[in-house]
PDB file of C-alpha atoms in Angstrom:
ATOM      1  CA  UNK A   1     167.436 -56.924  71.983  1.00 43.00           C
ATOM      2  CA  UNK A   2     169.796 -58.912  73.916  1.00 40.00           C
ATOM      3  CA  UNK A   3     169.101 -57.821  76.772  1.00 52.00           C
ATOM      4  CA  UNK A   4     165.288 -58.977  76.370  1.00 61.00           C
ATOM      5  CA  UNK A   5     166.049 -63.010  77.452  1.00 83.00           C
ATOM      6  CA  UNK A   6     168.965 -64.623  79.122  1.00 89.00           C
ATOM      7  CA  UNK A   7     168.773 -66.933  76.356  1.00 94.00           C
ATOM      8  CA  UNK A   8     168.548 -64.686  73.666  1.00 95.00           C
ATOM      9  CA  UNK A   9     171.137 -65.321  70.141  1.00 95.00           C
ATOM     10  CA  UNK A  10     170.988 -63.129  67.021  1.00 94.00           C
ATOM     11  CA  UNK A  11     171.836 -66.068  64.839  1.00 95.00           C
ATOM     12  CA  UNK A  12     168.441 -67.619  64.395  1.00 96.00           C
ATOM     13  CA  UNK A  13     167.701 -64.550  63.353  1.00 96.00           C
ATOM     14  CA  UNK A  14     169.750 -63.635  60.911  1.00 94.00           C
ATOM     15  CA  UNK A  15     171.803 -66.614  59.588  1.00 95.00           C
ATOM     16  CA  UNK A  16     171.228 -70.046  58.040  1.00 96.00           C
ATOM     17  CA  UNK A  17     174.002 -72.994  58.851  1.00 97.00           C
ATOM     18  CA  UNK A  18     174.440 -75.848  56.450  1.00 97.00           C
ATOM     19  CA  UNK A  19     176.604 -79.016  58.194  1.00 95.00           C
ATOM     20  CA  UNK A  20     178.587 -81.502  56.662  1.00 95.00           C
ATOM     21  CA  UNK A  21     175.391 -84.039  55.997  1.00 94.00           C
ATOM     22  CA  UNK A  22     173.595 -80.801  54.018  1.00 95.00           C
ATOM     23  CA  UNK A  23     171.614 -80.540  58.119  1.00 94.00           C
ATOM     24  CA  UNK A  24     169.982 -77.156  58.559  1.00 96.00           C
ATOM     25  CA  UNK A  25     171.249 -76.131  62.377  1.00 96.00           C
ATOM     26  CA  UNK A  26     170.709 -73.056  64.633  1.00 97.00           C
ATOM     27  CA  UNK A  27     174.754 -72.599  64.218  1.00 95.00           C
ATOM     28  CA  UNK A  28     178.051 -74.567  64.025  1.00 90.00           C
ATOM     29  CA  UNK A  29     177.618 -75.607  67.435  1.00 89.00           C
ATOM     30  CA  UNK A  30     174.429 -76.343  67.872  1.00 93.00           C
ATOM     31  CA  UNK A  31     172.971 -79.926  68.924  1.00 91.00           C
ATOM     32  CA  UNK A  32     171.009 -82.046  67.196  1.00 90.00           C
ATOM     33  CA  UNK A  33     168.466 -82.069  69.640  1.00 91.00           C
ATOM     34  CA  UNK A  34     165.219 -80.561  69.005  1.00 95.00           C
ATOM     35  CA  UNK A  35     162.667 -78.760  70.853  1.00 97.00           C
ATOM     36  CA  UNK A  36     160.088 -78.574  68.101  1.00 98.00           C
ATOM     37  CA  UNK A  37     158.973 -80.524  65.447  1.00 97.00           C
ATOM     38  CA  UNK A  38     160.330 -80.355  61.889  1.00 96.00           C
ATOM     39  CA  UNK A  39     164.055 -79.412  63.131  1.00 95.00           C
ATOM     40  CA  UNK A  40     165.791 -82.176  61.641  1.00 93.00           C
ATOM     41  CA  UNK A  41     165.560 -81.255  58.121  1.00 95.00           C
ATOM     42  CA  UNK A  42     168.384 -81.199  54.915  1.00 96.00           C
ATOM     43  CA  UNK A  43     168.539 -78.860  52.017  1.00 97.00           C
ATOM     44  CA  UNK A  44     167.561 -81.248  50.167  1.00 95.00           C
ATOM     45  CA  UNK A  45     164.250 -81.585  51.962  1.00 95.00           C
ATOM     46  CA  UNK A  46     163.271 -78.105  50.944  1.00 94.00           C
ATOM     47  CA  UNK A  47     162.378 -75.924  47.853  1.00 95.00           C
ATOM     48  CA  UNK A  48     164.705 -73.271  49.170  1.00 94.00           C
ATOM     49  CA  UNK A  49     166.632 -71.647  51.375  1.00 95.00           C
ATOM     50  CA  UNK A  50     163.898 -69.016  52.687  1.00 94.00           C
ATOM     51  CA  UNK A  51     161.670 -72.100  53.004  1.00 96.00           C
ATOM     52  CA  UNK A  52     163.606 -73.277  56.292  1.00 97.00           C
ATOM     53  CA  UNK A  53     164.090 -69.689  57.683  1.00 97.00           C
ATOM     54  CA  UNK A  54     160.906 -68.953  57.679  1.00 96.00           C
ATOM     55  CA  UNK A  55     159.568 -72.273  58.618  1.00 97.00           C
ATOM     56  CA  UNK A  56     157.555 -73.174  61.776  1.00 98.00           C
ATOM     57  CA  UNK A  57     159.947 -74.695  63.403  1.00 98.00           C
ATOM     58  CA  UNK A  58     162.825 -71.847  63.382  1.00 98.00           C
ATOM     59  CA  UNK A  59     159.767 -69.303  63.902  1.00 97.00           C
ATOM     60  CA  UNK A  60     159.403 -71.725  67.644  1.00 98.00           C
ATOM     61  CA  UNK A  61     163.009 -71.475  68.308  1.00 98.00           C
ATOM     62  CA  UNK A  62     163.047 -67.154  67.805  1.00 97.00           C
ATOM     63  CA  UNK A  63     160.050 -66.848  70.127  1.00 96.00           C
ATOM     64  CA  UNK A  64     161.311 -69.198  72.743  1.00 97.00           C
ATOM     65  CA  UNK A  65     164.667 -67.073  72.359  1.00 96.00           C
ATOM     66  CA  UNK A  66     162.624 -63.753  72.948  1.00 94.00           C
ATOM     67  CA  UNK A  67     160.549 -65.343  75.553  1.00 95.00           C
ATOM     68  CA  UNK A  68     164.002 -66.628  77.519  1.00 95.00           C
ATOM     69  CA  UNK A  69     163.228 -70.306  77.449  1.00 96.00           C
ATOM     70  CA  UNK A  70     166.241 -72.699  77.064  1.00 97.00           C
ATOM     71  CA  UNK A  71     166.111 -74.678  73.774  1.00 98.00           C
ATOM     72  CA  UNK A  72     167.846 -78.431  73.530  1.00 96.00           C
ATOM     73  CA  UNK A  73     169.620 -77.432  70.697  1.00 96.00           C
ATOM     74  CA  UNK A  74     171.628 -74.207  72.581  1.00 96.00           C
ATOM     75  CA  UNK A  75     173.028 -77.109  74.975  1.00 93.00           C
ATOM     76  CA  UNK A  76     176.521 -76.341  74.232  1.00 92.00           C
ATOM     77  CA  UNK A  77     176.346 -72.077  74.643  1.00 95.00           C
ATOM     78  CA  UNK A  78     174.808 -73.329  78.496  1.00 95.00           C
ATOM     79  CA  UNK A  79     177.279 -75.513  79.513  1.00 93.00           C
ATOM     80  CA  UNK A  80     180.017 -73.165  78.926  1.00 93.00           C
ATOM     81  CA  UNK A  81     177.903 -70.138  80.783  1.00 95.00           C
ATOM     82  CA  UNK A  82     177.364 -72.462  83.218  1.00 95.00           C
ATOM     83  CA  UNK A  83     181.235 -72.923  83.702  1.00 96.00           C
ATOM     84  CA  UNK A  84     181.957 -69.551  84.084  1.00 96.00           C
ATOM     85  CA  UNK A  85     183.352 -69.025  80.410  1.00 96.00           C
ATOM     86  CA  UNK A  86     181.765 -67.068  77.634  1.00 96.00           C
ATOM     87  CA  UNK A  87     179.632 -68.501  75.509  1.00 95.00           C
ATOM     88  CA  UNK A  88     179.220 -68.139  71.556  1.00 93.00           C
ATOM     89  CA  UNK A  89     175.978 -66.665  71.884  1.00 94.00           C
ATOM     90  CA  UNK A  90     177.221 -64.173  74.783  1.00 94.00           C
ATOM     91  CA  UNK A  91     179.946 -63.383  72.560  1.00 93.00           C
ATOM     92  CA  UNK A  92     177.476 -62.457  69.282  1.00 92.00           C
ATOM     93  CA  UNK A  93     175.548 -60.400  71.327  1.00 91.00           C
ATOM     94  CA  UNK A  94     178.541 -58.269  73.111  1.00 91.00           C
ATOM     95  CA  UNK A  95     179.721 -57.814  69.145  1.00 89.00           C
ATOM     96  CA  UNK A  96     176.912 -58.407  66.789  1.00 79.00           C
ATOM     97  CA  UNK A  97     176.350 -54.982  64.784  1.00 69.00           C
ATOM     98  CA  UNK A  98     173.652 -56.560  63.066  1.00 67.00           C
ATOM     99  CA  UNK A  99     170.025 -54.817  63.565  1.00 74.00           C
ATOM    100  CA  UNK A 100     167.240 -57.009  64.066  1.00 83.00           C
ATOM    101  CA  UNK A 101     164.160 -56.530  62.520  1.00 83.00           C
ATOM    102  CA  UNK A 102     161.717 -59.275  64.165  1.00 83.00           C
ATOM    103  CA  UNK A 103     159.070 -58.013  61.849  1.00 84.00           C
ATOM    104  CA  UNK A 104     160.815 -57.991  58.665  1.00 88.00           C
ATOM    105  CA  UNK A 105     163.991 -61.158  59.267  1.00 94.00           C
ATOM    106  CA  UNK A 106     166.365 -61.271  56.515  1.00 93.00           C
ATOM    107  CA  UNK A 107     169.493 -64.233  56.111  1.00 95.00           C
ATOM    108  CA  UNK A 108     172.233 -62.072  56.128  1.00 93.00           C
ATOM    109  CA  UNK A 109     174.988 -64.676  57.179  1.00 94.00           C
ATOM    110  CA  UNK A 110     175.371 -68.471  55.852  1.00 96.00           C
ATOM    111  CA  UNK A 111     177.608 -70.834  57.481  1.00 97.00           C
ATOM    112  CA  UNK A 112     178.804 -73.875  55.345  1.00 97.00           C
ATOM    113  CA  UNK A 113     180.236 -76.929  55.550  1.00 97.00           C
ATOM    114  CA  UNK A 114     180.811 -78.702  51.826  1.00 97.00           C
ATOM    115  CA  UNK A 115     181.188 -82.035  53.513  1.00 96.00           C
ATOM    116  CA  UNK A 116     183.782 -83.808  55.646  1.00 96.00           C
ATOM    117  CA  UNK A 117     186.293 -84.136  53.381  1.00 96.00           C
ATOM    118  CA  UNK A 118     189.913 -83.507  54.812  1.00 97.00           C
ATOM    119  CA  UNK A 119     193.617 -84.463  54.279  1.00 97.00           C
ATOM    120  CA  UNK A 120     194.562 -84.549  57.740  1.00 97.00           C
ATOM    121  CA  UNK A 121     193.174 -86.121  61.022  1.00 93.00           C
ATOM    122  CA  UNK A 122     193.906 -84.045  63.530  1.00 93.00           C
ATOM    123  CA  UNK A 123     193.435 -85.260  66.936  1.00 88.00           C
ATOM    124  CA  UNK A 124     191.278 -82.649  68.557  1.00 87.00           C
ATOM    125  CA  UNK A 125     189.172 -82.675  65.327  1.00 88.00           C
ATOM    126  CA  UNK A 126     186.218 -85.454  64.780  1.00 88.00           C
ATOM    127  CA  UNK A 127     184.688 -87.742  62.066  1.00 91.00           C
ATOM    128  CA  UNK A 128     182.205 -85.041  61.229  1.00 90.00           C
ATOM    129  CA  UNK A 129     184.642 -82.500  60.107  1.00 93.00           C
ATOM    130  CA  UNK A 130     187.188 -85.377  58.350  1.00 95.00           C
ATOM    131  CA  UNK A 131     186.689 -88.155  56.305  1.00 96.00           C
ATOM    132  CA  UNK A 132     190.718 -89.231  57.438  1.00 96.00           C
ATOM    133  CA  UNK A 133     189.248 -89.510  61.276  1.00 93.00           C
ATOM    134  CA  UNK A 134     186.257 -91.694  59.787  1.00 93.00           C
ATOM    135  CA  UNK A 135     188.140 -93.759  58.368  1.00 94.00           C
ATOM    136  CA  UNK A 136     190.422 -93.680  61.696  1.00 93.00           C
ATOM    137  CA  UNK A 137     187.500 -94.636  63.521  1.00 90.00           C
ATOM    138  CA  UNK A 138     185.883 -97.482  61.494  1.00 90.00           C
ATOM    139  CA  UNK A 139     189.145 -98.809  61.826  1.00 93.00           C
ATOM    140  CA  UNK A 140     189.390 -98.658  65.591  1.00 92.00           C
ATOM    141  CA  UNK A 141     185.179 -99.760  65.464  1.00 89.00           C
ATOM    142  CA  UNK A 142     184.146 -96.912  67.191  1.00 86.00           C
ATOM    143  CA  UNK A 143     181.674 -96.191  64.447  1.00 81.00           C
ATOM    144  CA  UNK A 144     180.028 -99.180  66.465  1.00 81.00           C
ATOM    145  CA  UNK A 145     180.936 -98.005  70.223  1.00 80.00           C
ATOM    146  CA  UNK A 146     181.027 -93.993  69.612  1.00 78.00           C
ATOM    147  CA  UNK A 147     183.350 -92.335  72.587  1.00 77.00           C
ATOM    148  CA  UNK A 148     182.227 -89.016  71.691  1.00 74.00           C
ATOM    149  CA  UNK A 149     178.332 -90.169  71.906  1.00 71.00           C
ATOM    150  CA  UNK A 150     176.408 -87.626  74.088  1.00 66.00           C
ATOM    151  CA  UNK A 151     179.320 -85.239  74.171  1.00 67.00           C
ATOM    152  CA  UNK A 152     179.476 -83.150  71.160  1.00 67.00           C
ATOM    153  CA  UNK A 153     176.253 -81.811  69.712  1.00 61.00           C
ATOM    154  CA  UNK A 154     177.024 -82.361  66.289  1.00 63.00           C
ATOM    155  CA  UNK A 155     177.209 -86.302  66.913  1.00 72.00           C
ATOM    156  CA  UNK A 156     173.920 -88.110  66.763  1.00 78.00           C
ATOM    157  CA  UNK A 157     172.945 -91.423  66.146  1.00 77.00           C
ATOM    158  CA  UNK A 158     174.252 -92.925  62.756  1.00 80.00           C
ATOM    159  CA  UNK A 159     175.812 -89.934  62.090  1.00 85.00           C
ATOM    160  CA  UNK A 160     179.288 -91.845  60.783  1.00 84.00           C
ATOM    161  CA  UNK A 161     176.892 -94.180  58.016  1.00 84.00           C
ATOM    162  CA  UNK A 162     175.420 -90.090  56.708  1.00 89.00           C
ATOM    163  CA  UNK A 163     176.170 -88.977  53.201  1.00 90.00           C
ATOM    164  CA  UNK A 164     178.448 -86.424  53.068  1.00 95.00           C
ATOM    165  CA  UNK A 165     178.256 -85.912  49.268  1.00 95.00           C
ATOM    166  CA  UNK A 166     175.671 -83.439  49.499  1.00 96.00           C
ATOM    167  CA  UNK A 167     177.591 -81.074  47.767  1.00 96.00           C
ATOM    168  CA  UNK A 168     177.842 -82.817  44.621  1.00 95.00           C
ATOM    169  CA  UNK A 169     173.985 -82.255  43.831  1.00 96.00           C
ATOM    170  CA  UNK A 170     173.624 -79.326  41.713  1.00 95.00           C
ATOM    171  CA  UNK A 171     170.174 -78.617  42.942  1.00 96.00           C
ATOM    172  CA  UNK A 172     171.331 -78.226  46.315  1.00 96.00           C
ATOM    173  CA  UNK A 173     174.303 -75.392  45.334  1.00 96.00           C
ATOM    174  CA  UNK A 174     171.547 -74.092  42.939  1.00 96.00           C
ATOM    175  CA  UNK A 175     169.410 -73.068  46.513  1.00 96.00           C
ATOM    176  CA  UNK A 176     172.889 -71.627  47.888  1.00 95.00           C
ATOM    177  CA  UNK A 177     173.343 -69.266  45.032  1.00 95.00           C
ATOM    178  CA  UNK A 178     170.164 -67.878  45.148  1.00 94.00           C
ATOM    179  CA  UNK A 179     170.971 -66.360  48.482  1.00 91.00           C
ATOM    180  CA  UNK A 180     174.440 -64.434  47.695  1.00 93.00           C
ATOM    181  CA  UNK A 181     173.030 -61.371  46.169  1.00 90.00           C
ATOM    182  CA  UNK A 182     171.687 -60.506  50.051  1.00 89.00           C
ATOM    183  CA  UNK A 183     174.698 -62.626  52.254  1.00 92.00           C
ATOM    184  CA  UNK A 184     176.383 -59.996  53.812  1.00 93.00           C
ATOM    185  CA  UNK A 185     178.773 -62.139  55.840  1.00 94.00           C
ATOM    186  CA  UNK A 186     179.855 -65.654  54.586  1.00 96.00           C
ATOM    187  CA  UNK A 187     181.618 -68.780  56.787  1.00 96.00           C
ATOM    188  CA  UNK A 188     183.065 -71.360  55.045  1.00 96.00           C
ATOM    189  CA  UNK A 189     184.409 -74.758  57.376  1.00 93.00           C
ATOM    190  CA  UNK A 190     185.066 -78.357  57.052  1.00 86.00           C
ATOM    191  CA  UNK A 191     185.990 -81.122  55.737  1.00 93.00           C
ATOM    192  CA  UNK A 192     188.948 -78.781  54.268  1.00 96.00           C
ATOM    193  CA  UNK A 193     187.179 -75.763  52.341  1.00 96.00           C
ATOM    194  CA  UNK A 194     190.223 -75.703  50.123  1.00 95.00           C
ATOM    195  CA  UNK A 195     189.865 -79.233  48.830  1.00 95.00           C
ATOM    196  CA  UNK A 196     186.499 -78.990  47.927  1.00 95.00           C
ATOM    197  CA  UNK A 197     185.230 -78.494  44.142  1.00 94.00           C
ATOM    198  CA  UNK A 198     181.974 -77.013  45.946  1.00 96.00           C
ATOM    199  CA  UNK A 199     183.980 -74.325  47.795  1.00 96.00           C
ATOM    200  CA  UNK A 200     186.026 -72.971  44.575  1.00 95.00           C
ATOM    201  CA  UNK A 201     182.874 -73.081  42.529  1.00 95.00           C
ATOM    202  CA  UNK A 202     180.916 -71.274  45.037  1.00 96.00           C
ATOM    203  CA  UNK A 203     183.528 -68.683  45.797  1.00 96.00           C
ATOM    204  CA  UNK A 204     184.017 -68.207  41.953  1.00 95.00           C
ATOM    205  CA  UNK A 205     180.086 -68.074  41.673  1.00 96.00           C
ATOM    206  CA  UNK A 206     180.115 -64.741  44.421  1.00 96.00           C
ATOM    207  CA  UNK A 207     182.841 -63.035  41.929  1.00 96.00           C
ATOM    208  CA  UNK A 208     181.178 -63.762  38.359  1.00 96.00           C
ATOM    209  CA  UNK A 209     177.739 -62.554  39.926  1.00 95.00           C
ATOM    210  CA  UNK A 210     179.152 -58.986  41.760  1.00 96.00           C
ATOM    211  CA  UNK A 211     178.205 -60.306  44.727  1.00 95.00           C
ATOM    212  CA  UNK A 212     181.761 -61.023  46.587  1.00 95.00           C
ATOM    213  CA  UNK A 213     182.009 -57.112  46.339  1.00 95.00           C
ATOM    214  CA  UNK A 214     179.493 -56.723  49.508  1.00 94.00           C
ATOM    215  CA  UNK A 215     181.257 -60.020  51.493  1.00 96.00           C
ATOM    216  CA  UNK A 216     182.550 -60.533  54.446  1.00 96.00           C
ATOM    217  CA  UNK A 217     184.230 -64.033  53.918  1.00 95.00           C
ATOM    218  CA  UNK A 218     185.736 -66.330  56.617  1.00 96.00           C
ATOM    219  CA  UNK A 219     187.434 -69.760  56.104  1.00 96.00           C
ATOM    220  CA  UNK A 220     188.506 -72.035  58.615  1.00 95.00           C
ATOM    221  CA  UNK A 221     191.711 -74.058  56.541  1.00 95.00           C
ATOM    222  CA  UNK A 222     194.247 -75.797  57.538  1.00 95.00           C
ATOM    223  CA  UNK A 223     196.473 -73.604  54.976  1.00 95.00           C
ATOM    224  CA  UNK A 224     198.143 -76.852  53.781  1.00 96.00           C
ATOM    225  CA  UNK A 225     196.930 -76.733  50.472  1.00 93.00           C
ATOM    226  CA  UNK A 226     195.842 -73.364  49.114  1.00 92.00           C
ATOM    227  CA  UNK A 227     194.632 -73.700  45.759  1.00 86.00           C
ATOM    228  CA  UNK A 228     195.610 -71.532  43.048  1.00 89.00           C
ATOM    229  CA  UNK A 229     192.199 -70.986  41.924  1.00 87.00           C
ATOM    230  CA  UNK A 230     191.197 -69.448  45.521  1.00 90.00           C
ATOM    231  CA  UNK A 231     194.402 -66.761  45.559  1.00 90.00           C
ATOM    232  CA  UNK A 232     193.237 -65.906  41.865  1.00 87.00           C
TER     233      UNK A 232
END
């Protein structure tokens, strides 16, 4: 199916991405700019997980993917084709083993981020993905004069003042659980996954339920603090 559109990805077809504000995106590294209406939209804006999948707006984006029309929010895989490296979405359709079923889509992947909450502040990192650079930045007053603004896709405007507590709402890890009995590949980012109560109770959720048995699990950490809990 990849070869149907230069602008083809598998992931809006098979995966659901959660950012640090609890914002439903195409992917990690997709922008927040939208070609349809509807796209900016939080978990807590919907009854359930399937209800954003199947919506209108990420039905627009899979048919302007088959159709091979360039989408706002794909900026970033573009701009690296464009430069003569591989892009994300070249490389998840060289390796993807995933079938697609455009009749019958399924989320088979989830890609979370429990917040911004970090213990370090690494340089090439940003405010979105640690609350030690947001607090870096207020303190330089960038949160008033951005440098990164119009540079990364995951920084749009007021993005700094954004709750990043989303976690903490049991309603909204109530929608995430409901998926794991079908997740067949799991992504877990930052904030630090390791430092987050959401992350252990999630992970420990997958285990008590079965469900970890069928996993594929990824976590981008630091490895600075490994909690016992997550070895167990």
């Amino acid at each position: 199916m990849s070869d149907r559109s230069k602008t083809f990805c598998p992931l809006p077809f098979t995966s659901v991405t959660v950012t640090a504000t609890g914002r439903w995106a195409l992917c990690c590294s997709s922008y927040a700019d939208y070609s349809f209406p509807g796209g900016y939209k939080k978990i807590g804006d919907t009854n359930n997980i399937k209800e954003w999948f199947h919506s209108d707006y990420m039905n627009q984006v899979r048919q302007a993917m088959l159709e091979g029309k360039p989408l706002k929010e794909c900026k970033s895989c573009y701009l690296h084709e464009s430069a003569g490296a591989e892009s994300m979405r070249q490389y998840l359709n060289a390796t993807s083993q995933t079938k697609i079923d455009t009749d019958n889509l399924e989320i088979k992947e989830v890609d979370i981020k429990f917040g911004n909450k970090c213990n370090l502040r690494c340089k090439m990192c940003f405010p979105h993905a640690s609350s030690e650079l947001m607090k870096e930045w207020r303190q330089l007053g960038w949160d008033l004069n951005d440098p990164m603004e119009d540079y990364r896709g995951d920084y749009y405007k007021n993005y700094i003042t954004e709750n990043y507590n989303w976690p903490s709402d049991q309603k909204n890890l109530t929608k995430l659980f409901a998926l794991v009995k079908n997740i067949k590949i799991l992504r877990f980012t930052g904030g630090e996954p390791m430092i987050s109560p959401a992350f252990l109770r999630f992970l420990k959720f997958c285990v008590d339920s079965g469900a970890s048995k069928s996993i594929v699990l990824s976590i981008a950490t630091n490895c600075t603090n490994i909690h016992p809990n997550f070895l167990k």
